[in-house]
CSV table of C-alpha atoms in Angstrom, one decimal:
chain,number,residue,atom,x,y,z
A,109,MET,CA,-9.2,-16.6,11.1
A,110,ALA,CA,-8.9,-14.5,8.2
A,111,ASP,CA,-7.2,-15.9,5.1
A,112,THR,CA,-6.9,-12.6,3.0
A,113,ILE,CA,-5.2,-9.4,3.4
A,114,VAL,CA,-7.1,-6.6,1.8
A,115,THR,CA,-5.3,-3.3,0.6
A,116,PHE,CA,-6.6,0.0,-0.4
A,117,THR,CA,-4.1,1.1,-2.8
A,118,SER,CA,-3.4,3.8,-5.4
A,119,ARG,CA,-0.6,1.8,-7.0
A,120,SER,CA,-1.4,0.3,-10.4
A,121,LEU,CA,-1.5,-3.2,-11.4
A,122,GLN,CA,1.7,-2.9,-13.3
A,123,GLU,CA,3.6,-1.3,-10.5
A,124,ILE,CA,2.4,-4.0,-8.0
A,125,LEU,CA,3.6,-6.8,-10.5
A,126,GLU,CA,7.0,-5.0,-11.2
A,127,SER,CA,7.7,-4.8,-7.4
A,128,GLY,CA,6.5,-8.4,-7.0
A,129,GLY,CA,3.6,-7.4,-4.4
A,130,SER,CA,1.9,-4.6,-2.7
A,131,GLN,CA,4.1,-2.5,-0.5
A,132,GLU,CA,4.9,0.0,2.1
A,133,TRP,CA,2.2,-1.3,4.6
A,134,VAL,CA,2.0,-1.5,8.4
A,135,LEU,CA,0.9,-4.9,9.0
A,136,ASN,CA,-0.3,-7.0,12.1
A,137,ARG,CA,2.3,-9.7,11.7
A,138,ARG,CA,0.3,-12.5,13.3
A,139,ASN,CA,-2.7,-11.8,11.2
A,140,ALA,CA,-0.5,-11.3,8.0
A,141,ARG,CA,1.4,-14.6,8.5
A,142,ASN,CA,-1.7,-16.6,8.5
A,143,ALA,CA,-3.1,-14.9,5.2
A,144,THR,CA,-3.0,-17.0,2.0
A,145,TYR,CA,-4.3,-14.3,-0.4
A,146,LEU,CA,-3.9,-10.7,-1.2
A,147,VAL,CA,-6.9,-8.6,-2.6
A,148,CYS,CA,-6.2,-5.0,-3.8
A,149,ALA,CA,-8.9,-2.6,-4.0
A,150,ARG,CA,-8.4,0.9,-5.8
A,151,ASN,CA,-7.8,4.1,-4.1
A,152,ALA,CA,-8.3,6.4,-6.9
A,153,ASN,CA,-7.5,9.3,-4.6
A,154,GLY,CA,-4.0,8.4,-3.9
A,155,ASP,CA,-0.8,10.0,-5.3
A,156,HIS,CA,0.8,7.1,-6.9
A,157,ALA,CA,0.2,5.6,-10.5
A,158,PRO,CA,-3.4,5.8,-11.4
A,159,GLY,CA,-5.3,2.7,-12.6
A,160,PRO,CA,-8.3,2.4,-14.6
A,161,GLU,CA,-10.5,0.7,-12.1
A,162,GLU,CA,-13.3,2.5,-10.3
A,163,HIS,CA,-12.8,3.9,-6.9
A,164,LYS,CA,-13.0,1.2,-4.1
A,165,SER,CA,-13.3,-1.8,-6.6
A,166,GLY,CA,-11.2,-4.9,-6.2
A,167,PHE,CA,-8.9,-5.4,-9.1
A,168,LEU,CA,-6.2,-7.9,-8.1
A,169,LEU,CA,-6.0,-11.2,-6.3
A,170,GLY,CA,-2.6,-12.7,-5.4
A,171,LYS,CA,-1.3,-15.7,-3.7
A,172,ILE,CA,1.0,-14.5,-1.0
A,173,SER,CA,4.6,-15.9,-1.0
A,174,GLY,CA,6.0,-13.9,1.8
A,175,LEU,CA,6.5,-10.7,3.6
A,176,GLY,CA,9.4,-8.6,3.2
A,177,PRO,CA,10.7,-5.0,4.2
A,178,GLY,CA,9.3,-2.3,2.1
A,179,GLU,CA,11.6,-0.9,-0.7
A,180,TRP,CA,11.5,2.6,0.5
A,181,THR,CA,10.6,2.2,4.3
A,182,PRO,CA,12.2,-0.9,5.8
A,183,GLU,CA,10.0,-0.7,8.8
A,184,ARG,CA,7.0,-1.2,6.5
A,185,PHE,CA,6.1,-4.4,4.6
A,186,ILE,CA,5.9,-5.7,1.0
A,187,ILE,CA,3.2,-8.4,0.7
A,188,GLN,CA,4.9,-10.6,-2.0
A,189,ILE,CA,2.9,-12.6,-4.4
A,190,SER,CA,3.8,-15.6,-6.6
A,191,GLU,CA,0.7,-15.6,-8.8
A,192,TYR,CA,-2.1,-13.2,-9.4
A,193,ALA,CA,-5.4,-12.7,-11.2
A,194,ASN,CA,-7.2,-9.8,-12.5
A,195,ILE,CA,-10.6,-9.5,-10.7
A,196,ASP,CA,-13.4,-7.0,-11.0
A,197,VAL,CA,-15.4,-6.6,-7.8
A,198,ALA,CA,-17.2,-3.3,-7.4
A,199,ASP,CA,-17.5,-1.5,-4.3
A,200,LEU,CA,-15.0,-4.0,-2.7
A,201,TRP,CA,-13.7,-1.5,-0.3
A,202,THR,CA,-15.9,-0.8,2.6
A,203,PHE,CA,-13.6,-1.0,5.5
A,204,GLY,CA,-12.9,2.6,6.4
A,205,ARG,CA,-9.8,4.8,6.5
A,206,ASN,CA,-7.3,2.2,7.6
A,207,PRO,CA,-5.7,0.9,4.2
A,208,ILE,CA,-5.4,-2.6,5.5
A,209,HIS,CA,-7.9,-5.0,6.4
A,210,TYR,CA,-8.0,-8.9,7.2
A,211,ALA,CA,-11.0,-10.7,5.9
A,212,ASN,CA,-12.0,-14.1,4.3
A,213,LEU,CA,-12.0,-14.6,0.7
A,214,GLU,CA,-15.5,-16.0,0.7
A,215,ASP,CA,-16.9,-13.0,2.6
A,216,LEU,CA,-15.5,-10.8,-0.2
A,217,GLY,CA,-17.6,-12.7,-2.9
A,218,ILE,CA,-14.5,-14.2,-4.6
A,219,ASN,CA,-14.9,-17.6,-6.1
A,220,LEU,CA,-11.5,-19.2,-6.4
A,221,ASN,CA,-13.1,-21.7,-8.9
A,222,LYS,CA,-13.4,-19.0,-11.5
A,223,ILE,CA,-9.8,-17.6,-11.1
A,224,ASP,CA,-7.3,-17.8,-13.9
A,225,TRP,CA,-4.0,-17.7,-12.2
A,226,LYS,CA,-0.9,-16.0,-14.0
A,227,PRO,CA,2.7,-16.1,-12.6
A,228,VAL,CA,4.3,-13.0,-11.3
A,229,GLY,CA,7.6,-12.3,-13.1
A,230,SER,CA,10.6,-14.0,-11.8
A,231,LYS,CA,13.0,-11.5,-12.5
A,232,PRO,CA,13.8,-9.0,-9.5
A,233,ALA,CA,12.2,-5.5,-9.8
A,234,ALA,CA,14.3,-2.7,-10.9
A,235,LYS,CA,14.9,0.1,-8.3
A,236,ARG,CA,12.8,3.0,-9.1
A,237,PRO,CA,14.5,6.4,-9.4
A,238,ALA,CA,13.8,8.6,-6.5
A,239,ALA,CA,10.7,10.8,-6.6
A,240,PRO,CA,11.3,14.3,-7.6
A,241,LEU,CA,11.5,16.7,-4.7
A,242,ARG,CA,8.0,18.5,-4.2
A,243,LYS,CA,8.1,22.3,-4.0
A,244,VAL,CA,6.6,23.0,-0.7
A,245,PRO,CA,5.4,26.5,0.2
A,246,VAL,CA,7.7,28.2,2.9
A,247,SER,CA,4.6,29.0,4.9
A,248,ILE,CA,4.3,25.3,5.8
A,249,PHE,CA,7.9,25.5,7.4
A,250,ASP,CA,6.9,28.7,9.1
A,251,THR,CA,4.1,27.0,10.5
A,252,ALA,CA,5.9,23.9,11.7
A,253,LYS,CA,8.7,25.9,13.1
A,254,GLU,CA,6.0,28.1,15.3
A,255,MET,CA,4.4,25.0,16.5
A,256,ILE,CA,7.7,23.3,17.5
A,257,ALA,CA,8.8,26.5,19.1
A,258,LYS,CA,5.6,26.9,21.0
A,259,GLN,CA,5.6,23.3,22.1
A,260,LEU,CA,9.1,23.5,23.4
A,261,GLY,CA,8.9,26.8,24.9
A,262,ILE,CA,11.8,28.4,22.7
A,263,GLY,CA,12.2,31.0,20.1
A,264,VAL,CA,11.3,30.3,16.6
A,265,ASP,CA,14.8,31.3,15.5
A,266,ALA,CA,16.2,28.3,17.4
A,267,ILE,CA,14.4,25.7,15.2
A,268,GLU,CA,16.0,24.4,12.0
A,269,ILE,CA,14.1,22.0,9.7
A,270,THR,CA,16.5,19.6,7.7
A,271,ILE,CA,15.2,17.4,4.8
A,272,ARG,CA,17.4,14.6,3.6
A,273,THR,CA,16.8,12.9,0.4
C-alpha cells in the first residue's frame, strides 16, 4: 500500500505553506486516507506562482495531517501538512499527465533519516483575493456557441454564455 501522495504542482513552496498544504486535487479517497507523506514535484509549466526548482524535481516533503475541501473548489481537496522539509530530488516526476500519483517514499529515493522537519505555521491562511479576470478573445465564445448549437440542433443565437465570478 502506498504511503505517499505525490503531486505535480506549479504552486510555490511559500504558497503551499501559507495554505497549510497542497490543494485543489482530485483524490482517490481510499489511497489518500492511507498516505502519511506528501511529496510535491515542480511543474514549471503551470500557471501559478513559479518556484526556483527545476521542472519535475521534488522540492517538498510533508507529513500529512488531514484532508479538507479545497479553498476555491470544495469538490477538490487540500492535502494538509503539519510539518515539512525542503528536498531536492532531480527528475522525481516520472508519472505521466495525471498530476497525482500514489507511491512509497522509499521508492522515490527519499531517506527519512536525513530529513530536517520544520513546523508549518499554525495561523490560518489568509484568503487570497480573487484572481483577476482574464481577457478572452471573442472568437473562443463564438466557437463554443457554435459547438453547443450544433450538438443541440439549435441556432447559435439561442445560446448565451454567462460567466459568474
